[in-house]
Amino acid sequence: MVENSPDPHASRAPYLRVLEAVAADIREGRLQPGARIPSEAQLCEMHGVARETARRAVRVLRERGLVVTEWGKGTYVVDPDEDAN
Amino acid sequence: MVENSPDPHASRAPYLRVLEAVAADIREGRLQPGARIPSEAQLCEMHGVARETARRAVRVLRERGLVVTEWGKGTYVVDPDEDAN
DNA sequence: GGGCATTTGTTCGTATGTATG
DNA sequence: CCATACATACGAACAAATGCC
């Protein structure tokens, strides 16, 4: 019911574009497990968005378990094989 | 109809709930002079409101002279003993 | 160890679009 | 139409951790 719903602000939110782009890079192997994804500043330039928007996208990726973030270092693609426990 | 109903914790406007909560914390010493009040984001979570609503409450506190806000740092309880130079 | 650039974390300032009463 | 409220977005400044020299 997304096709026919009057989606007001969910149509093409900028943060969703960034999210989809990075998720696709991971899914299709352009960003492999252990690799560092572009920094927030880089995502900003790459997609022409503000830092908050890039951060929002990364936060969702983190919540989905696709990436992990390390303070002062960067955000890295999770290795699904290392699914300990 | 509700002209004379003394509603202290009433279900007034959301921003008034936030306003009253922080004002009470200051009045009753839970937030002392110089202390930083919860950030806008924290007030949002604490009271289940949007940022604009939390900001509205803080703005009134600022207009009342109860707090001062510093960009990039936070909002602090004013010390009534300190003279305004 | 100090200094600097990079990177993420946090916070406030401002604006826009949408929804509701 | 307007005020309130929510979600999103962009901008700016400050803070802390990291890494390299």
Short mmCIF file of C-alpha atoms (C1' of nucleotides) in Angstrom, two decimals:
data_model
loop_
_atom_site.label_atom_id
_atom_site.label_comp_id
_atom_site.label_asym_id
_atom_site.label_seq_id
_atom_site.Cartn_x
_atom_site.Cartn_y
_atom_site.Cartn_z
CA MET A 1 0.00 0.00 0.00
CA VAL A 2 2.79 2.26 -0.67
CA GLU A 3 2.05 2.68 -4.28
CA ASN A 4 -1.33 4.15 -3.83
CA SER A 5 -0.89 5.86 -0.49
CA PRO A 6 -0.70 9.62 -0.47
CA ASP A 7 2.79 9.54 0.92
CA PRO A 8 3.48 13.12 1.79
CA HIS A 9 7.07 13.35 2.92
CA ALA A 10 8.10 9.75 2.44
CA SER A 11 8.30 9.88 -1.31
CA ARG A 12 11.95 10.79 -1.84
CA ALA A 13 13.36 12.16 1.35
CA PRO A 14 17.00 13.12 0.89
CA TYR A 15 18.16 10.97 3.77
CA LEU A 16 16.45 8.00 2.12
CA ARG A 17 18.40 8.61 -1.06
CA VAL A 18 21.67 8.53 0.85
CA LEU A 19 20.50 5.50 2.78
CA GLU A 20 19.57 3.59 -0.36
CA ALA A 21 22.82 4.50 -2.07
CA VAL A 22 25.02 3.19 0.72
CA ALA A 23 22.83 0.16 1.29
CA ALA A 24 23.11 -0.68 -2.40
CA ASP A 25 26.88 -0.30 -2.29
CA ILE A 26 26.99 -2.80 0.54
CA ARG A 27 24.49 -5.15 -0.98
CA GLU A 28 26.26 -5.25 -4.31
CA GLY A 29 29.74 -5.62 -2.92
CA ARG A 30 31.13 -2.22 -3.76
CA LEU A 31 31.53 -1.77 -0.04
CA GLN A 32 32.75 -5.03 1.38
CA PRO A 33 32.68 -6.25 4.97
CA GLY A 34 35.23 -4.42 7.07
CA ALA A 35 35.49 -1.56 4.61
CA ARG A 36 35.00 1.96 5.80
CA ILE A 37 32.08 3.74 4.27
CA PRO A 38 32.48 7.39 3.23
CA SER A 39 32.71 9.80 6.10
CA GLU A 40 29.77 12.02 6.92
CA ALA A 41 31.47 14.93 5.21
CA GLN A 42 32.06 12.84 2.10
CA LEU A 43 28.46 11.66 2.00
CA CYS A 44 27.43 15.29 2.26
CA GLU A 45 29.44 16.23 -0.80
CA MET A 46 28.59 13.09 -2.75
CA HIS A 47 24.87 13.58 -2.36
CA GLY A 48 24.66 17.31 -1.87
CA VAL A 49 23.03 17.08 1.52
CA ALA A 50 23.67 18.50 4.95
CA ARG A 51 25.54 16.63 7.61
CA GLU A 52 22.43 15.93 9.62
CA THR A 53 20.89 14.24 6.61
CA ALA A 54 23.96 12.07 6.06
CA ARG A 55 24.02 11.23 9.75
CA ARG A 56 20.37 10.28 9.66
CA ALA A 57 21.06 7.82 6.86
CA VAL A 58 24.05 6.32 8.66
CA ARG A 59 22.04 6.03 11.86
CA VAL A 60 19.42 3.92 10.09
CA LEU A 61 22.12 1.74 8.56
CA ARG A 62 23.51 1.25 12.05
CA GLU A 63 20.09 0.40 13.43
CA ARG A 64 19.68 -2.13 10.64
CA GLY A 65 22.94 -3.74 11.65
CA LEU A 66 24.64 -3.15 8.31
CA VAL A 67 27.39 -0.96 9.72
CA VAL A 68 29.12 -0.13 12.96
CA THR A 69 30.50 3.26 13.87
CA GLU A 70 33.64 4.00 15.84
CA TRP A 71 34.10 7.39 17.36
CA GLY A 72 36.92 9.34 15.80
CA LYS A 73 37.60 6.64 13.23
CA GLY A 74 34.70 6.01 10.93
CA THR A 75 31.84 3.72 10.05
CA TYR A 76 32.51 0.20 8.82
CA VAL A 77 30.55 -2.45 6.97
CA VAL A 78 29.60 -5.34 9.22
CA ASP A 79 30.82 -8.79 8.30
CA PRO A 80 27.79 -11.12 8.33
CA ASP A 81 30.10 -14.13 8.75
CA GLU A 82 31.35 -12.76 12.03
CA ASP A 83 27.91 -13.14 13.47
CA ALA A 84 29.13 -14.40 16.80
CA ASN A 85 26.45 -15.84 19.08
CA MET B 1 -16.44 26.36 29.92
CA VAL B 2 -13.03 25.82 31.31
CA GLU B 3 -12.62 29.31 32.55
CA ASN B 4 -11.99 28.54 36.16
CA SER B 5 -10.49 25.10 36.23
CA PRO B 6 -7.17 25.14 38.08
CA ASP B 7 -5.24 22.60 36.13
CA PRO B 8 -1.69 22.47 37.44
CA HIS B 9 -0.61 19.46 35.48
CA ALA B 10 -3.39 19.72 33.02
CA SER B 11 -3.27 18.39 29.52
CA ARG B 12 -2.63 21.82 28.16
CA ALA B 13 -0.58 22.46 25.11
CA PRO B 14 2.43 20.14 24.88
CA TYR B 15 4.89 23.03 24.97
CA LEU B 16 3.32 24.19 28.23
CA ARG B 17 3.89 20.80 29.79
CA VAL B 18 7.56 20.96 28.90
CA LEU B 19 7.75 24.54 30.07
CA GLU B 20 6.18 23.79 33.43
CA ALA B 21 8.38 20.75 33.95
CA VAL B 22 11.63 22.61 33.44
CA ALA B 23 10.44 25.67 35.33
CA ALA B 24 9.53 23.45 38.28
CA ASP B 25 12.95 21.81 38.17
CA ILE B 26 14.55 25.22 38.39
CA ARG B 27 12.16 26.58 41.00
CA GLU B 28 12.62 23.60 43.24
CA GLY B 29 16.37 23.40 42.90
CA ARG B 30 16.64 20.23 40.90
CA LEU B 31 18.26 22.39 38.28
CA GLN B 32 20.57 24.80 40.04
CA PRO B 33 22.10 28.03 38.74
CA GLY B 34 24.79 27.33 36.21
CA ALA B 35 23.48 23.85 35.52
CA ARG B 36 22.73 22.82 31.98
CA ILE B 37 19.13 21.93 31.34
CA PRO B 38 18.33 18.93 29.15
CA SER B 39 19.07 19.48 25.48
CA GLU B 40 16.25 20.04 23.05
CA ALA B 41 16.59 16.47 21.84
CA GLN B 42 16.44 15.17 25.40
CA LEU B 43 13.37 17.24 26.17
CA CYS B 44 11.81 15.79 23.05
CA GLU B 45 12.34 12.25 24.27
CA MET B 46 11.48 13.00 27.88
CA HIS B 47 8.13 14.51 27.00
CA GLY B 48 7.39 12.81 23.73
CA VAL B 49 7.22 15.99 21.71
CA ALA B 50 8.82 17.32 18.57
CA ARG B 51 11.86 19.55 18.66
CA GLU B 52 9.95 22.64 17.73
CA THR B 53 7.71 22.12 20.73
CA ALA B 54 10.68 21.72 23.07
CA ARG B 55 12.27 24.81 21.54
CA ARG B 56 9.13 26.79 22.14
CA ALA B 57 9.25 25.92 25.82
CA VAL B 58 12.91 26.83 26.10
CA ARG B 59 12.30 30.10 24.29
CA VAL B 60 9.74 31.13 26.89
CA LEU B 61 12.14 30.23 29.68
CA ARG B 62 14.74 32.39 28.00
CA GLU B 63 12.31 35.27 27.62
CA ARG B 64 11.52 34.96 31.31
CA GLY B 65 15.20 35.24 32.10
CA LEU B 66 15.37 31.84 33.76
CA VAL B 67 17.92 30.42 31.35
CA VAL B 68 20.51 31.49 28.83
CA THR B 69 21.33 29.60 25.66
CA GLU B 70 24.76 29.21 24.09
CA TRP B 71 25.11 28.10 20.51
CA GLY B 72 26.63 24.67 20.15
CA LYS B 73 26.85 24.20 23.90
CA GLY B 74 23.50 24.15 25.60
CA THR B 75 21.05 26.07 27.75
CA TYR B 76 21.95 26.98 31.31
CA VAL B 77 20.07 28.07 34.40
CA VAL B 78 20.70 31.71 35.19
CA ASP B 79 22.32 32.56 38.50
CA PRO B 80 20.17 35.28 40.08
CA ASP B 81 23.07 36.35 42.31
CA GLU B 82 25.20 37.30 39.36
CA ASP B 83 24.80 40.93 38.47
CA ALA B 84 24.15 41.69 34.88
CA ASN B 85 27.22 43.60 33.77
"C1'" DG C 1 54.63 14.06 24.32
"C1'" DG C 2 52.76 17.92 21.59
"C1'" DG C 3 50.38 19.57 17.51
"C1'" DC C 4 47.34 19.08 13.77
"C1'" DA C 5 43.92 17.09 10.59
"C1'" DT C 6 40.18 13.80 10.29
"C1'" DT C 7 36.02 11.88 12.04
"C1'" DT C 8 32.13 11.16 14.84
"C1'" DG C 9 29.22 13.12 18.76
"C1'" DT C 10 26.37 16.93 20.48
"C1'" DT C 11 23.90 21.14 20.54
"C1'" DC C 12 21.49 25.28 19.11
"C1'" DG C 13 19.71 28.45 15.00
"C1'" DT C 14 16.68 28.58 11.11
"C1'" DA C 15 13.51 27.18 7.43
"C1'" DT C 16 10.07 24.32 4.89
"C1'" DG C 17 6.24 21.01 4.19
"C1'" DT C 18 2.36 18.64 6.18
"C1'" DA C 19 -1.48 17.84 9.30
"C1'" DT C 20 -5.02 19.19 12.62
"C1'" DG C 21 -8.30 22.02 15.23
"C1'" DC D 1 -6.90 31.54 7.54
"C1'" DC D 2 -4.14 30.87 11.55
"C1'" DA D 3 -1.85 28.80 15.58
"C1'" DT D 4 -0.01 24.58 17.24
"C1'" DA D 5 2.55 20.50 16.43
"C1'" DC D 6 5.44 17.14 14.02
"C1'" DA D 7 9.11 15.55 10.69
"C1'" DT D 8 12.67 16.73 7.82
"C1'" DA D 9 16.47 19.48 6.26
"C1'" DC D 10 20.36 22.80 6.06
"C1'" DG D 11 23.79 25.64 8.74
"C1'" DA D 12 27.05 26.64 12.38
"C1'" DA D 13 29.67 25.97 16.49
"C1'" DC D 14 31.57 23.23 20.13
"C1'" DA D 15 33.38 18.70 22.04
"C1'" DA D 16 35.92 14.38 22.12
"C1'" DA D 17 38.39 10.44 20.15
"C1'" DT D 18 41.60 8.89 16.77
"C1'" DG D 19 45.71 8.78 13.86
"C1'" DC D 20 49.70 10.60 11.89
"C1'" DC D 21 53.80 13.42 11.99
#
